[in-house]
Coordinates of C-alpha atoms in Angstrom, one line a residue:
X962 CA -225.9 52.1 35.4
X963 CA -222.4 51.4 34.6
X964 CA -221.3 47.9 33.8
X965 CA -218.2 46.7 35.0
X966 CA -215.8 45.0 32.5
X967 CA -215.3 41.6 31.8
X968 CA -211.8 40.5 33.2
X969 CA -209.2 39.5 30.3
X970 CA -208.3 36.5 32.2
X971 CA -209.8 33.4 31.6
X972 CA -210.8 31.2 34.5
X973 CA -208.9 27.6 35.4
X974 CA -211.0 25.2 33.9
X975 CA -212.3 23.0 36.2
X976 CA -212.0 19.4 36.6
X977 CA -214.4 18.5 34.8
X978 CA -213.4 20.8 31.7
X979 CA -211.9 19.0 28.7
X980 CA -207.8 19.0 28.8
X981 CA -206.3 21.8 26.1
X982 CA -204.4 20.0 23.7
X983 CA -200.3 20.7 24.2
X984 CA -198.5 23.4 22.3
X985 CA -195.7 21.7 20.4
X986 CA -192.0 22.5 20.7
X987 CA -190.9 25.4 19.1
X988 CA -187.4 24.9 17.4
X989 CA -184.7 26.4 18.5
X990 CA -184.3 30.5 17.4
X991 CA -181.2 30.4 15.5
X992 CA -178.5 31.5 17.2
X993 CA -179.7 31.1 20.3
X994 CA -177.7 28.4 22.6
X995 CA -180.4 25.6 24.1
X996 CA -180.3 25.8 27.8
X997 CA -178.4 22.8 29.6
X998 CA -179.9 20.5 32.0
X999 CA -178.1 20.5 35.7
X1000 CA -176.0 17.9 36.0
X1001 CA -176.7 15.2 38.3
X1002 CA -174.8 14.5 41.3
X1003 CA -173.5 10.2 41.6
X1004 CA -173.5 8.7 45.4
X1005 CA -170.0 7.0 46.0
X1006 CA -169.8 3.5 45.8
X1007 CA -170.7 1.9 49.0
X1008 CA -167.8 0.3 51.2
X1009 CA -167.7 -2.7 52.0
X1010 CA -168.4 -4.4 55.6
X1011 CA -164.6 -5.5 56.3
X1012 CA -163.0 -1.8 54.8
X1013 CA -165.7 -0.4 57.6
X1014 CA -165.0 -3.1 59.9
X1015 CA -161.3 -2.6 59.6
X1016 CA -161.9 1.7 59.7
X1017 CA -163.6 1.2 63.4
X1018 CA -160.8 -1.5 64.5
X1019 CA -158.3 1.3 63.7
X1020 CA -160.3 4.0 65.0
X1021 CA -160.5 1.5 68.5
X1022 CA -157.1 1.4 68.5
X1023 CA -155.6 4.6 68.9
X1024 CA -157.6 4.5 72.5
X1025 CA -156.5 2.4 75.4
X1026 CA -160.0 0.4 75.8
X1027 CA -159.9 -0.5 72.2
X1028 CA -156.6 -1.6 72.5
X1029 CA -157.4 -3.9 75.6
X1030 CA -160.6 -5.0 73.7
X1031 CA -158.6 -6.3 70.5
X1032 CA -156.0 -7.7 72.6
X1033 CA -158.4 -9.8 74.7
X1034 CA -160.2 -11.4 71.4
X1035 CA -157.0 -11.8 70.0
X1036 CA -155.5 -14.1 73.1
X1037 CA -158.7 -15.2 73.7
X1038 CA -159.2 -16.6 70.0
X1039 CA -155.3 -17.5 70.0
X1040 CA -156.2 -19.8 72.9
X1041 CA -159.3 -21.8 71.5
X1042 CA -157.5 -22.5 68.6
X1043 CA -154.8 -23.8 70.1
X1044 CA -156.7 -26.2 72.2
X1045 CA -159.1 -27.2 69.1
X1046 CA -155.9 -27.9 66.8
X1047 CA -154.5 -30.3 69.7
X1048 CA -157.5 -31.9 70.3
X1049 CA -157.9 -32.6 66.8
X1050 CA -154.1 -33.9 66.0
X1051 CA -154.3 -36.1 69.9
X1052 CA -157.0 -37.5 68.7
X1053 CA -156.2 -39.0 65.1
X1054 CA -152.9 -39.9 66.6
X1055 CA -155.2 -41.9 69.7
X1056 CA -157.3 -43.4 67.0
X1057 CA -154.1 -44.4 64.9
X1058 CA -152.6 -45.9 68.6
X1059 CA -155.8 -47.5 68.9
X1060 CA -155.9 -49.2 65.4
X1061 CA -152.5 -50.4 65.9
X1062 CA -153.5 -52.5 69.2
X1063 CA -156.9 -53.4 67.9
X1064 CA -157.2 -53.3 64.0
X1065 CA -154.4 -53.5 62.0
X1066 CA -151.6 -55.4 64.0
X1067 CA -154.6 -58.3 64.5
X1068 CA -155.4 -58.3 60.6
X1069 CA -151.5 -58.5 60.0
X1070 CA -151.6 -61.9 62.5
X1071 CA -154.3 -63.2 61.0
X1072 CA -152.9 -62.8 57.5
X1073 CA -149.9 -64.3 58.8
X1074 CA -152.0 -67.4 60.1
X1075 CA -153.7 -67.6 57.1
X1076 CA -150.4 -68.3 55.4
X1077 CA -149.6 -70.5 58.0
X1078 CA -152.6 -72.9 58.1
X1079 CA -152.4 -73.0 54.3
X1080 CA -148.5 -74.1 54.2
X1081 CA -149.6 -76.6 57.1
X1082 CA -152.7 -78.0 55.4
X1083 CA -150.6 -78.6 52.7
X1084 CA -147.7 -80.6 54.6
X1085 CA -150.5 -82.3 56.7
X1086 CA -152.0 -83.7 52.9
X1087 CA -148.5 -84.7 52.0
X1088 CA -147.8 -87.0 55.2
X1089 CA -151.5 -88.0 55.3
X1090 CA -150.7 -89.1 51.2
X1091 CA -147.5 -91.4 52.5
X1092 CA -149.3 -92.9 55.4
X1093 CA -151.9 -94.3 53.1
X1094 CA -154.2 -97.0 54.8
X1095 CA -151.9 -95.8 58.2
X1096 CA -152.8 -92.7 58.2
X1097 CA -153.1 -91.2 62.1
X1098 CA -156.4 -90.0 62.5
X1099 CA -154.8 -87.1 64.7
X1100 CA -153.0 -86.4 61.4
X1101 CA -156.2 -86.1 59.0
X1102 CA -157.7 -83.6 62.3
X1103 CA -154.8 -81.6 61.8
X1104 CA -155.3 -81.2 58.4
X1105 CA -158.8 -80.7 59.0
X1106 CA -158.4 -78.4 61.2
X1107 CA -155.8 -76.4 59.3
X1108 CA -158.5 -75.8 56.3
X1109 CA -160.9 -74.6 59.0
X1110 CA -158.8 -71.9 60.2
X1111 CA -158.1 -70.8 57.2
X1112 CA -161.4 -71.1 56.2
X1113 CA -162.9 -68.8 59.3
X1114 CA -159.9 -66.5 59.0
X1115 CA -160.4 -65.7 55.6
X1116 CA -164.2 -64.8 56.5
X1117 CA -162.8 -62.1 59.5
X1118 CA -160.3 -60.8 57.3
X1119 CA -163.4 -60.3 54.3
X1120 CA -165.3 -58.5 57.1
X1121 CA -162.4 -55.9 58.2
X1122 CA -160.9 -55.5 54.6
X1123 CA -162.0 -52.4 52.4
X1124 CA -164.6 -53.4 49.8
X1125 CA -162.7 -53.3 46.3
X1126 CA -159.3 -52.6 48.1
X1127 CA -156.2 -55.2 47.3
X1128 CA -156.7 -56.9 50.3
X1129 CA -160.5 -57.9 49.6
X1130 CA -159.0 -59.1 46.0
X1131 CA -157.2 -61.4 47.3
X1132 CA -159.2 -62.9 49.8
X1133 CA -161.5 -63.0 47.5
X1134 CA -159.3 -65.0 45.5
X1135 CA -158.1 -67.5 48.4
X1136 CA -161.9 -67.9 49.2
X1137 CA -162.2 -69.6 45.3
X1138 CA -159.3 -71.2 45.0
X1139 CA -159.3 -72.8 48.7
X1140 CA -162.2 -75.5 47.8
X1141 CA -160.5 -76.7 44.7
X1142 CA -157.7 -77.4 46.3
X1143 CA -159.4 -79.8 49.0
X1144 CA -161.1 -81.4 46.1
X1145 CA -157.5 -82.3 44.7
X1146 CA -156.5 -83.6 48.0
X1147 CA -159.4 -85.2 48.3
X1148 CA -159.1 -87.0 44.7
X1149 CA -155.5 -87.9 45.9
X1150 CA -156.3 -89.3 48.3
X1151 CA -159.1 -91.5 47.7
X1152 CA -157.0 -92.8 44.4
X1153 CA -154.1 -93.6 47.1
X1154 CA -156.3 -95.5 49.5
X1155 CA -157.4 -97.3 46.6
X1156 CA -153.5 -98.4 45.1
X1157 CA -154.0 -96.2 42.3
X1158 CA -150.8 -93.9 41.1
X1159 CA -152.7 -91.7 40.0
X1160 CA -153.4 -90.3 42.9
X1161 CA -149.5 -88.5 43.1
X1162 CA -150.2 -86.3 40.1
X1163 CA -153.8 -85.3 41.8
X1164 CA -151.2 -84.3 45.1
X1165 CA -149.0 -82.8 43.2
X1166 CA -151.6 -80.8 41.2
X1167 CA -152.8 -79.6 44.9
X1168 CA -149.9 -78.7 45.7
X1169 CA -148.5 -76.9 43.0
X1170 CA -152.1 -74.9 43.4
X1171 CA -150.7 -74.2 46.8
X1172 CA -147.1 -73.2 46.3
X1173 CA -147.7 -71.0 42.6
X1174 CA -150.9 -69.4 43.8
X1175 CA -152.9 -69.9 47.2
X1176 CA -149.3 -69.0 49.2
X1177 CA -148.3 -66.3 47.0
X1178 CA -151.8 -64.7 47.2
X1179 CA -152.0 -65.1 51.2
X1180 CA -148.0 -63.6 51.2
X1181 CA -149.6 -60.6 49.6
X1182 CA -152.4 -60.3 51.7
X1183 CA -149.9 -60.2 55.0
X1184 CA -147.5 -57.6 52.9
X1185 CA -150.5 -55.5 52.7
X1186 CA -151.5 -55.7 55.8
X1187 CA -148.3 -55.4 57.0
X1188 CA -147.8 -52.0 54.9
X1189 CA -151.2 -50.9 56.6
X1190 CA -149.7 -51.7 60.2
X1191 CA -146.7 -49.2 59.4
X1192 CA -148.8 -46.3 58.1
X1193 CA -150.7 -46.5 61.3
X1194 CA -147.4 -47.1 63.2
X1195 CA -146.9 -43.5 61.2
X1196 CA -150.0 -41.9 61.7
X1197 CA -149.6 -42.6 65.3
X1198 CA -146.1 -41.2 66.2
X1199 CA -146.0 -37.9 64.0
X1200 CA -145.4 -35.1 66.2
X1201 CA -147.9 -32.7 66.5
X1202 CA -146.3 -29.6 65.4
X1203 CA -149.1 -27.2 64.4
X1204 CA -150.6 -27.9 68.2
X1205 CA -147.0 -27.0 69.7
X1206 CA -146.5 -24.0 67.3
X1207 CA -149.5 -22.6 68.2
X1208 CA -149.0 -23.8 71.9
X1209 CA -146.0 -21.9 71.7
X1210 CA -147.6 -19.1 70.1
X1211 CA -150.0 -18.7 72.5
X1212 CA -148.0 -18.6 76.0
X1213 CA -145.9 -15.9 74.0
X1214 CA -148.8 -13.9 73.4
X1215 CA -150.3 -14.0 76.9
X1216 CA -146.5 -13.5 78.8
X1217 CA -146.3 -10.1 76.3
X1218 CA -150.4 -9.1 77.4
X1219 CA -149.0 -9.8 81.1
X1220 CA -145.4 -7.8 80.5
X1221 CA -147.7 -4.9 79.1
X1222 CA -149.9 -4.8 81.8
X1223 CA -147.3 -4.3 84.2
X1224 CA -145.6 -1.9 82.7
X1225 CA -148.9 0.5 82.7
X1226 CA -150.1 -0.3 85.8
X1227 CA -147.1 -1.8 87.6
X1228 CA -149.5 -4.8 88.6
X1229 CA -147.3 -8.1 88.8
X1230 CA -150.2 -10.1 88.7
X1231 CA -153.4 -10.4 86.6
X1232 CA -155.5 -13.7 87.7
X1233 CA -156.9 -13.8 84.9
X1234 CA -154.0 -13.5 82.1
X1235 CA -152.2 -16.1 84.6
X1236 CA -155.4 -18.3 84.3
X1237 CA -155.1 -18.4 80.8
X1238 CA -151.5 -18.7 81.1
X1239 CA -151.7 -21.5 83.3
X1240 CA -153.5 -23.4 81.6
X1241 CA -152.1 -23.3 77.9
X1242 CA -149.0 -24.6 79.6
X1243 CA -150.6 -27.4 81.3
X1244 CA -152.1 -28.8 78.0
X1245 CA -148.8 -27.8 75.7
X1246 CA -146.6 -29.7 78.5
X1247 CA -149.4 -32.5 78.5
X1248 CA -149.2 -32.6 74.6
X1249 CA -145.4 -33.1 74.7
X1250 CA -145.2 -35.1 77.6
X1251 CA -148.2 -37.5 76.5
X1252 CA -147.2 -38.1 72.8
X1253 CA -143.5 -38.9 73.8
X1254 CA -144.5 -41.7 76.4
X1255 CA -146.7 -42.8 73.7
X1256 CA -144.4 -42.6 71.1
X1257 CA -141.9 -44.7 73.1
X1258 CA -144.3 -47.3 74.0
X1259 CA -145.4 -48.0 70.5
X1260 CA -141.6 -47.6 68.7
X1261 CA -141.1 -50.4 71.3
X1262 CA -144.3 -52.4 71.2
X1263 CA -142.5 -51.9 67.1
X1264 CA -139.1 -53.1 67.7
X1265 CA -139.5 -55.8 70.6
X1266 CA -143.2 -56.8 69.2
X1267 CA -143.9 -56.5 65.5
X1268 CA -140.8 -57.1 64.1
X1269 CA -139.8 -60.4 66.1
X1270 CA -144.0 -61.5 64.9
X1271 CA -142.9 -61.0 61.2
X1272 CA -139.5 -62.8 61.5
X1273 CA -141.1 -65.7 63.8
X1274 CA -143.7 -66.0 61.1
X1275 CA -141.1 -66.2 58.6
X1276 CA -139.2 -68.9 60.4
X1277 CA -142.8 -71.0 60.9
X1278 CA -143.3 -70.8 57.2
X1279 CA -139.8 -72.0 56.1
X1280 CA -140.2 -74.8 59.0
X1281 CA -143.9 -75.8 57.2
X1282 CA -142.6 -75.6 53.9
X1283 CA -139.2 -77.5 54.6
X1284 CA -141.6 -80.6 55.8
X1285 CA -143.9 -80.3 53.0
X1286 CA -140.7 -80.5 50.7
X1287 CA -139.5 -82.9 52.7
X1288 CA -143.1 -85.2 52.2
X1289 CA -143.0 -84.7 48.4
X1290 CA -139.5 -85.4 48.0
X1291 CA -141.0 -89.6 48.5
X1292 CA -144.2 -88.8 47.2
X1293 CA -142.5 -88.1 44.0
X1294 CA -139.5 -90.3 44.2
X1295 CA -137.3 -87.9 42.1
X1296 CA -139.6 -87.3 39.2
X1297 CA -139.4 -83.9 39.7
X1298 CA -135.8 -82.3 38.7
X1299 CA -134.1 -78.8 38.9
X1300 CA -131.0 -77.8 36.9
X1301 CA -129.0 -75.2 38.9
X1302 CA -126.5 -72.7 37.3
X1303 CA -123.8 -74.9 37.2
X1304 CA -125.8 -77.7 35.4
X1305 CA -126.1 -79.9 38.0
X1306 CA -129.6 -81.8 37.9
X1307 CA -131.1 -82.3 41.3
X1308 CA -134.2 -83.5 43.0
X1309 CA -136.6 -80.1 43.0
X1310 CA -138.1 -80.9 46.4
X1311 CA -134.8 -82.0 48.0
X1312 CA -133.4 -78.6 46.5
X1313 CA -136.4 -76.6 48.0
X1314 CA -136.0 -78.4 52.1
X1315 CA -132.8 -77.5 51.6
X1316 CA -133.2 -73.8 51.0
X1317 CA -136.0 -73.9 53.3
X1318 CA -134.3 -75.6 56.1
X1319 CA -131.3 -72.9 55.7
X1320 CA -134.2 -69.6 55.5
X1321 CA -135.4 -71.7 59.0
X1322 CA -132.1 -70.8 60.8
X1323 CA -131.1 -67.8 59.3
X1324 CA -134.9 -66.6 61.1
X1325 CA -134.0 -68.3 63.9
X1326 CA -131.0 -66.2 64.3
X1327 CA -132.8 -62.8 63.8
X1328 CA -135.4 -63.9 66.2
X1329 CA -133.2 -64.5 69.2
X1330 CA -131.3 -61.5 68.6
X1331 CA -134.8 -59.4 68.4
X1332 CA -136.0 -61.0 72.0
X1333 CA -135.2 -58.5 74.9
X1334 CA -136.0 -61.2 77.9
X1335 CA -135.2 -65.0 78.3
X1336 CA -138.7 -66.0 78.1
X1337 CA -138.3 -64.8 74.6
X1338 CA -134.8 -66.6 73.7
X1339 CA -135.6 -69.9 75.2
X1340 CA -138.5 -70.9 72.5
X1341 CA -136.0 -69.8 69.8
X1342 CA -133.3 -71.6 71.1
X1343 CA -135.3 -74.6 71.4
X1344 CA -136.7 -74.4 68.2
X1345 CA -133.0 -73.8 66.9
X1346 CA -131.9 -77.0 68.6
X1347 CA -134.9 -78.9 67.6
X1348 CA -133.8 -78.2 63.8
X1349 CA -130.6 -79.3 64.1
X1350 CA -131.8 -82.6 65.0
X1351 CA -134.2 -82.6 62.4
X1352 CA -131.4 -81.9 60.1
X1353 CA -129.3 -84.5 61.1
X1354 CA -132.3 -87.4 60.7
X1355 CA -133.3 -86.2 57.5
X1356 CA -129.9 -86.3 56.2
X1357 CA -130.1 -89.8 57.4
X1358 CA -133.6 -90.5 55.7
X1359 CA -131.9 -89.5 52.7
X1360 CA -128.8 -91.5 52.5
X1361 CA -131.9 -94.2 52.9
X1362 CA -133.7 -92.7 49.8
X1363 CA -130.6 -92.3 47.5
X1364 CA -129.3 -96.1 48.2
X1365 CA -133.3 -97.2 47.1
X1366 CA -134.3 -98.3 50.3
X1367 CA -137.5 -96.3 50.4
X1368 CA -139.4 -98.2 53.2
X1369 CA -136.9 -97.3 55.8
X1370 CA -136.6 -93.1 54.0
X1371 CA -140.3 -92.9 54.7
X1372 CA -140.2 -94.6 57.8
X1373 CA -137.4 -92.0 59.3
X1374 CA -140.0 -89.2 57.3
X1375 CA -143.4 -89.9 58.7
X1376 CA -143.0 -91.5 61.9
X1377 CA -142.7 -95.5 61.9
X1378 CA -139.2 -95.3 63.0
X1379 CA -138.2 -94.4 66.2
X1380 CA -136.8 -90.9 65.9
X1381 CA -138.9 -89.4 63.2
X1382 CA -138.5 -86.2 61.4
X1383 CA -141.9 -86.0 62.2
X1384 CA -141.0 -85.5 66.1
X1385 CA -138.3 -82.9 65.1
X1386 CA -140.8 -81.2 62.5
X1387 CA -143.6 -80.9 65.6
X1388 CA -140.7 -79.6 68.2
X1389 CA -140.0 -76.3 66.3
X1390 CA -143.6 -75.9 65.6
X1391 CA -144.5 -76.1 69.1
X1392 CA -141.3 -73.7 70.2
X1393 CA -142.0 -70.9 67.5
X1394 CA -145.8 -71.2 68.8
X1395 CA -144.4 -70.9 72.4
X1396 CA -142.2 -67.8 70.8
X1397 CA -145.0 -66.1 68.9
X1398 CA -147.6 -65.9 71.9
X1399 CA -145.1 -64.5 74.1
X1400 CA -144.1 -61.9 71.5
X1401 CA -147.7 -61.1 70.8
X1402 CA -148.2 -60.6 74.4
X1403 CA -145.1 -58.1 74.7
X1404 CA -146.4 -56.4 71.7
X1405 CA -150.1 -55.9 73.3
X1406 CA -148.1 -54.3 76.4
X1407 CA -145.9 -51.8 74.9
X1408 CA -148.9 -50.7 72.2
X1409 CA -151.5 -50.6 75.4
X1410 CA -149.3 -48.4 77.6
X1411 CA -148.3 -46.2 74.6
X1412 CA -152.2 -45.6 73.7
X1413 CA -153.3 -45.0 77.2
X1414 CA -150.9 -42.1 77.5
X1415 CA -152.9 -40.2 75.3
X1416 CA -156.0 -41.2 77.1
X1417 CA -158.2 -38.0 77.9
X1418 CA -155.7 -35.8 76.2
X1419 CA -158.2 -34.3 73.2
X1420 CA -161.1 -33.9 75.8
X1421 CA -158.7 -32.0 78.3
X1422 CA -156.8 -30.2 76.0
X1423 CA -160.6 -28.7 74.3
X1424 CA -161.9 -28.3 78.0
X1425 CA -158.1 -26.2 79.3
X1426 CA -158.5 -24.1 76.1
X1427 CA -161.7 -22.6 76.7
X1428 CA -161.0 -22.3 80.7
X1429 CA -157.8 -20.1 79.2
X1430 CA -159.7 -18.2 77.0
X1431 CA -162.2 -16.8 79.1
X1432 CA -159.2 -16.4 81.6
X1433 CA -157.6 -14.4 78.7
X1434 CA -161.6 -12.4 78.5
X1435 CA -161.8 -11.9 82.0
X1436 CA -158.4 -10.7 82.5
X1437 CA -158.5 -8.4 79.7
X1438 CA -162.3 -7.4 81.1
X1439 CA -160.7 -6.5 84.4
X1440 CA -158.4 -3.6 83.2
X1441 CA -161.4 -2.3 80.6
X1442 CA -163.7 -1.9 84.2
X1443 CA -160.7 0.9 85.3
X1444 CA -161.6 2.9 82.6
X1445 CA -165.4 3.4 82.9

């Protein structure tokens, strides 16, 4: 039989057949160029999502429906921010308005009280020192009383002041100082009741604590405050003029939507472009119409309010501080001297009632010409007339003082005579007290009337925007529903 041959091939190996071992890599024949890999081919570099975003917005604008839809967002966001940017400038300026009337204008007062209670604590120690054994127990209240206010004063003005700010410095500083000086009045006086002399250097030690520090420090404190007051005098009447530009901007935008619209479809009207419309006008006219009443009620709540306060307080001050010189001028008995430029020696407190006495009616002046009603002028006219007087019998008093009959001085000074200074002294007091609550009260007007104009304002103006807006969306939405 004949045998068939033996294929040359040699079966696969299978699995199970141990791997052949790899024929190395022949070197290149000479000569003979190695064959180059294909090259590969890169992906470009991805876009990003605003170059895309921007791609389709152009691609939606060379149609009509994309056109509409970019104009719509476009009013439509045009609109909410203008709303958002009023609301947010109405309402600092309402806050500012309201920290005027409730805040700072009070924290000025009371700094101005503060100065006031101090200056008449200090001319109540001085006539309670030259009563002596006859001292008026109405006159140790009043100086009693005078500590406490400042006392409780200091403790609101600590409690609205900003921890580590100027003000809080200062009152911090009154707060220390303000028992030591009691003690010194209280030395004084015991040493007085008792016929000792010493007691006049313990008053004068008080007082020079009062006039070279406690009074300086609380005239700070009300020029701070005072500063404060003005910035929110500021903050409340600036103009809002990003929330008009944009106001501005916006009815622009939605009157050239509206011109388009007719033009295309010869529509006059679209309800909801006019929606919009409407609306953005009512809050831009209630912006402008709102802040100007406001601003006109607080530049005069400024002018016929604040500014007659300040020079009312300034003319109680130089009254206080006239009688305290006028006290010390016979506690002292000329043992205090001042040499003025032309070398003339003269009695220092004498000198200083003087200069008060003359600050007194120059204030007096200022404050009569600042009050816009008679029931602001009378109180100043009266307190002008009342100084007058008290001119004239300390002049007299005086004459008694220089000729050495001291009794009778401090008899026409502190009240054993029959027309006292003291009389005079209590007269202005009382009329610039009279003065200063009626101005007070004018102020509160004018700042109330100018806040409340601004009442509601942020909360409309937010609520009008987005009732334009979706007037701007709905109008817009209208015209896109032709197309479909």
């Amino acid at each position: 039989m004949t045998q068939t041959p033996k294929s040359s091939t040699a079966p696969p190996p299978d699995a199970g057949s141990p791997t052949m071992p790899s024929v190395p890599p022949q070197p290149p024949h000479p000569g003979r160029t190695p064959a180059t890999p294909p090259a590969r081919t890169l992906a470009p570099p991805r876009r990003t999502a605003f170059a895309e975003g921007l791609d389709e917005l152009r691609a939606a604008a060379t149609t009509e429906p994309g056109r509409l839809r970019i104009i719509g967002a476009l009013l439509a966001l045009l609109v909410v921010a203008f709303g958002a940017i009023a609301a947010w400038q109405m309402t600092e300026r309402a806050t500012a308005a309201d920290d005027v009337l409730h805040r700072s204008q009070p924290l000025t007062s009371d700094a101005a009280d503060i100065y006031r209670s101090l200056a008449d604590a200090n001319t109540a120690a001085a006539s309670g020192y030259l009563a002596g054994l006859q001292e008026k127990p109405a006159m140790r209240e009043g100086y009693e009383t005078d500590i406490r206010t400042a006392a409780a004063k200091l403790v609101t003005a600590a409690a609205n002041s900003e921890p580590g700010s100027t003000s809080a410095n200062t009152i911090t500083e009154l707060s220390r100082l303000l028992p030591e000086y009691k003690g010194l009045v209280e030395t004084a006086r015991a040493n007085n009741r008792q016929g000792y002399p010493v007691g006049g250097a313990y008053l004068r030690a008080a007082n020079e604590m009062m006039q070279q520090k406690m009074l300086p420090a609380a005239q700070k404190l009300h020029q701070t405050e005072n500063q404060r007051l003005r910035d929110d005098y500021a903050d409340a009447k600036s103009f809002p003029w990003a929330a008009a530009g944009l106001g501005v901007l916006a009815l622009a935008g939605l009157v050239w939507a509206q011109r388009r619209n007719y033009r295309r479809t010869n529509r006059v009207l679209n309800h909801g472009l006019v929606t919009a419309t409407a609306a953005s006008t009512v809050v831009l006219l209630w912006l402008t119409v709102g802040h100007t009443i406001a601003r006109s009620g607080l530049n005069d709540s400024y002018e016929h309010g604040v500014r007659s306060l300040n020079v009312l307080h300034e003319a109680r001050i130089a009254s206080l501080t006239a009688r305290s010189d006028e006290n010390l001028t016979l506690v002292r008995r000329g043992a205090d001297t001042r040499s003025l430029p032309d070398g003339t020696v003269v009695d220092a407190y004498e000198w200083g009632y003087d200069k008060e006495i003359d600050e007194l009616g120059e204030a007096l002046l200022r404050a009569e010409g600042l009050a816009d009603d008679t029931a602001g002028k009378k109180p100043v006219q009266d307190a002008n007339g009342f100084m007058k007087v008290w001119k004239d019998r300390h002049g007299a008093a005086r004459d008694d003082n220089e000729s050495g009959n001291y009794q009778a001085a401090r008899d026409r000074v502190i009240g054993a005579a029959k027309e006292p200074t003291s009389v005079c002294f209590d007269n202005v007091d009382k009329a610039l007290a009279t003065a200063l609550t009626h101005e007070q009260n004018e102020f509160r007007q004018a700042a109330d009337d100018g806040r409340d104009s601004l009442t509601g304002l942020p909360t409309g103006a937010a609520v009008l925007a987005v009732l334009g807006a979706v007037g701007a969306v709905l109008g817009i939405g209208r015209r896109l529903s032709e197309y479909r």
